[in-house]
Amino acid sequence: MLLHHFFPPKPPPPPVLRLTHYEDYTPLTSGEISRAHSESSNISAPGPDHIPYSVWKSVHRVKTFLLPSLQDPLLAHGFHPPSLKKALGIVLNKPGKLSYNSPSSFRVMVLLRMLSKILERVGASRLSAPATICSLIHPLQCGSLLGRSTADAALVLQHNVESLHRLRDKVSTLFLDVKGGFDNVV
């Protein structure tokens, strides 16, 4: 039951496509890899390859050209190979449940390959600035953006409440904790 709930059958693979090089592609730099490493923890659990961030950071310090030369062709062609998409799924008990007879009593921790995580961080970094400039990201979005955090969201809320109080307006705030939301996002 757990396997079917957390790991449904995979759809058939898409047809093999011919890769094309993006004409306006900017080559991946050693600095982008270094920034991606700086945002990662050495104690993050490694994925199916069992190679932790600390190893990739050490490799990058010694041979700064290696990771960009491995990952640049993937970005240049917009290709994420199936080998980097493999992950380990670890099913953990949710604490305090009366019964563990239902899949909702568990959560899955997914461990991706570190090379994939590095590539993901570089891609997210490259996309966040143009997405913000083109107003594809709300100006008050704080999560998952470089230089913005939960503390920034709290400060925005505090500023808005205090500004409205000065105008003698009534203020209310609604906080939602959507239970099980992450498990059900499709």
mmCIF file of C-alpha atoms in Angstrom, residues 29-157:
data_model
loop_
_atom_site.group_PDB
_atom_site.id
_atom_site.type_symbol
_atom_site.label_atom_id
_atom_site.label_comp_id
_atom_site.label_asym_id
_atom_site.label_seq_id
_atom_site.Cartn_x
_atom_site.Cartn_y
_atom_site.Cartn_z
ATOM 1 C CA THR A 29 31.039 29.415 -15.023
ATOM 2 C CA SER A 30 33.076 28.161 -12.123
ATOM 3 C CA GLY A 31 31.670 31.054 -10.058
ATOM 4 C CA GLU A 32 28.090 29.832 -10.566
ATOM 5 C CA ILE A 33 29.109 26.387 -9.333
ATOM 6 C CA SER A 34 30.868 27.967 -6.337
ATOM 7 C CA ARG A 35 27.708 29.968 -5.479
ATOM 8 C CA ALA A 36 25.597 26.801 -5.737
ATOM 9 C CA HIS A 37 28.022 25.070 -3.363
ATOM 10 C CA SER A 38 27.923 27.962 -0.906
ATOM 11 C CA GLU A 39 24.147 27.499 -0.567
ATOM 12 C CA SER A 40 24.466 23.796 0.231
ATOM 13 C CA SER A 41 25.181 22.008 3.476
ATOM 14 C CA ASN A 42 27.969 19.445 3.826
ATOM 15 C CA ILE A 43 25.685 17.363 6.029
ATOM 16 C CA SER A 44 22.860 17.018 3.469
ATOM 17 C CA ALA A 45 22.083 13.355 2.915
ATOM 18 C CA PRO A 46 23.442 12.166 -0.444
ATOM 19 C CA GLY A 47 21.278 10.514 -3.084
ATOM 20 C CA PRO A 48 21.626 7.170 -4.850
ATOM 21 C CA ASP A 49 25.252 7.825 -5.816
ATOM 22 C CA HIS A 50 26.200 8.219 -2.101
ATOM 23 C CA ILE A 51 28.490 11.172 -2.943
ATOM 24 C CA PRO A 52 27.944 14.031 -0.446
ATOM 25 C CA TYR A 53 28.247 17.748 -1.149
ATOM 26 C CA SER A 54 31.552 17.861 0.719
ATOM 27 C CA VAL A 55 33.152 15.646 -1.950
ATOM 28 C CA TRP A 56 31.840 17.766 -4.834
ATOM 29 C CA LYS A 57 32.977 20.938 -3.051
ATOM 30 C CA SER A 58 36.475 19.478 -2.627
ATOM 31 C CA VAL A 59 36.593 18.366 -6.265
ATOM 32 C CA HIS A 60 35.542 21.857 -7.354
ATOM 33 C CA ARG A 61 38.190 23.538 -5.179
ATOM 34 C CA VAL A 62 40.935 21.368 -6.701
ATOM 35 C CA LYS A 63 39.699 21.243 -10.322
ATOM 36 C CA THR A 64 37.463 24.291 -10.880
ATOM 37 C CA PHE A 65 36.958 23.426 -14.566
ATOM 38 C CA LEU A 66 35.602 19.903 -13.973
ATOM 39 C CA LEU A 67 32.003 20.508 -12.835
ATOM 40 C CA PRO A 68 31.334 23.307 -15.344
ATOM 41 C CA SER A 69 32.672 21.099 -18.162
ATOM 42 C CA LEU A 70 30.416 18.220 -17.052
ATOM 43 C CA GLN A 71 27.275 20.275 -16.561
ATOM 44 C CA ASP A 72 27.604 22.986 -19.212
ATOM 45 C CA PRO A 73 26.513 20.739 -22.128
ATOM 46 C CA LEU A 74 23.374 19.776 -20.185
ATOM 47 C CA LEU A 75 22.348 23.414 -19.759
ATOM 48 C CA ALA A 76 23.427 24.365 -23.282
ATOM 49 C CA HIS A 77 21.077 21.750 -24.727
ATOM 50 C CA GLY A 78 18.336 21.974 -22.081
ATOM 51 C CA PHE A 79 18.743 18.318 -21.208
ATOM 52 C CA HIS A 80 18.440 16.657 -17.810
ATOM 53 C CA PRO A 81 19.560 13.036 -18.218
ATOM 54 C CA PRO A 82 17.511 10.228 -16.680
ATOM 55 C CA SER A 83 20.552 9.139 -14.646
ATOM 56 C CA LEU A 84 20.406 12.438 -12.718
ATOM 57 C CA LYS A 85 16.666 12.069 -12.119
ATOM 58 C CA LYS A 86 17.047 8.942 -10.023
ATOM 59 C CA ALA A 87 16.459 9.438 -6.319
ATOM 60 C CA LEU A 88 16.212 7.509 -3.097
ATOM 61 C CA GLY A 89 12.858 7.650 -1.361
ATOM 62 C CA ILE A 90 12.953 7.011 2.359
ATOM 63 C CA VAL A 91 9.619 6.494 4.097
ATOM 64 C CA LEU A 92 9.549 7.950 7.615
ATOM 65 C CA ASN A 93 6.905 7.607 10.322
ATOM 66 C CA LYS A 94 5.141 10.850 11.225
ATOM 67 C CA PRO A 95 5.522 11.160 15.000
ATOM 68 C CA GLY A 96 2.527 10.978 17.310
ATOM 69 C CA LYS A 97 0.184 8.973 15.068
ATOM 70 C CA LEU A 98 -2.245 6.638 16.834
ATOM 71 C CA SER A 99 -2.086 4.152 13.980
ATOM 72 C CA TYR A 100 0.339 3.511 11.141
ATOM 73 C CA ASN A 101 -2.202 1.696 8.949
ATOM 74 C CA SER A 102 -2.608 4.592 6.502
ATOM 75 C CA PRO A 103 -0.178 6.199 4.064
ATOM 76 C CA SER A 104 -1.033 9.581 5.628
ATOM 77 C CA SER A 105 0.860 8.408 8.735
ATOM 78 C CA PHE A 106 4.130 8.544 6.809
ATOM 79 C CA ARG A 107 6.156 11.025 4.801
ATOM 80 C CA VAL A 108 8.729 10.439 2.111
ATOM 81 C CA MET A 109 12.137 12.066 2.195
ATOM 82 C CA VAL A 110 13.539 12.200 -1.344
ATOM 83 C CA LEU A 111 17.312 12.195 -1.746
ATOM 84 C CA LEU A 112 18.503 13.413 -5.136
ATOM 85 C CA ARG A 113 21.938 13.073 -6.677
ATOM 86 C CA MET A 114 24.119 15.996 -5.637
ATOM 87 C CA LEU A 115 25.109 16.726 -9.259
ATOM 88 C CA SER A 116 21.426 17.165 -10.022
ATOM 89 C CA LYS A 117 20.974 19.485 -7.038
ATOM 90 C CA ILE A 118 23.931 21.620 -8.145
ATOM 91 C CA LEU A 119 22.483 21.898 -11.644
ATOM 92 C CA GLU A 120 19.080 22.757 -10.179
ATOM 93 C CA ARG A 121 20.561 25.531 -8.024
ATOM 94 C CA VAL A 122 22.391 27.041 -11.000
ATOM 95 C CA GLY A 123 19.208 26.920 -13.090
ATOM 96 C CA ALA A 124 17.101 28.478 -10.334
ATOM 97 C CA SER A 125 19.684 31.221 -9.853
ATOM 98 C CA ARG A 126 19.729 31.976 -13.586
ATOM 99 C CA LEU A 127 15.935 32.082 -13.801
ATOM 100 C CA SER A 128 15.135 34.110 -10.670
ATOM 101 C CA ALA A 129 16.477 37.479 -11.904
ATOM 102 C CA PRO A 130 14.679 37.527 -15.290
ATOM 103 C CA ALA A 131 11.514 36.129 -13.684
ATOM 104 C CA THR A 132 11.566 38.948 -11.128
ATOM 105 C CA ILE A 133 12.264 41.610 -13.795
ATOM 106 C CA CYS A 134 9.402 40.319 -15.974
ATOM 107 C CA SER A 135 7.044 40.309 -12.954
ATOM 108 C CA LEU A 136 6.608 36.539 -13.107
ATOM 109 C CA ILE A 137 7.385 36.415 -9.381
ATOM 110 C CA HIS A 138 5.322 38.472 -6.963
ATOM 111 C CA PRO A 139 7.431 41.314 -5.505
ATOM 112 C CA LEU A 140 6.687 40.082 -1.973
ATOM 113 C CA GLN A 141 7.694 36.459 -2.675
ATOM 114 C CA CYS A 142 10.312 35.610 -0.058
ATOM 115 C CA GLY A 143 10.824 31.852 -0.158
ATOM 116 C CA SER A 144 13.301 30.211 -2.536
ATOM 117 C CA LEU A 145 14.843 33.474 -3.718
ATOM 118 C CA LEU A 146 18.414 34.533 -3.060
ATOM 119 C CA GLY A 147 18.602 37.223 -0.394
ATOM 120 C CA ARG A 148 14.987 36.790 0.755
ATOM 121 C CA SER A 149 13.884 34.721 3.708
ATOM 122 C CA THR A 150 11.127 34.037 6.196
ATOM 123 C CA ALA A 151 12.460 36.927 8.270
ATOM 124 C CA ASP A 152 11.856 39.244 5.292
ATOM 125 C CA ALA A 153 8.248 38.021 5.055
ATOM 126 C CA ALA A 154 7.750 38.684 8.779
ATOM 127 C CA LEU A 155 9.194 42.194 8.430
ATOM 128 C CA VAL A 156 6.870 42.974 5.488
ATOM 129 C CA LEU A 157 3.895 41.805 7.548
#
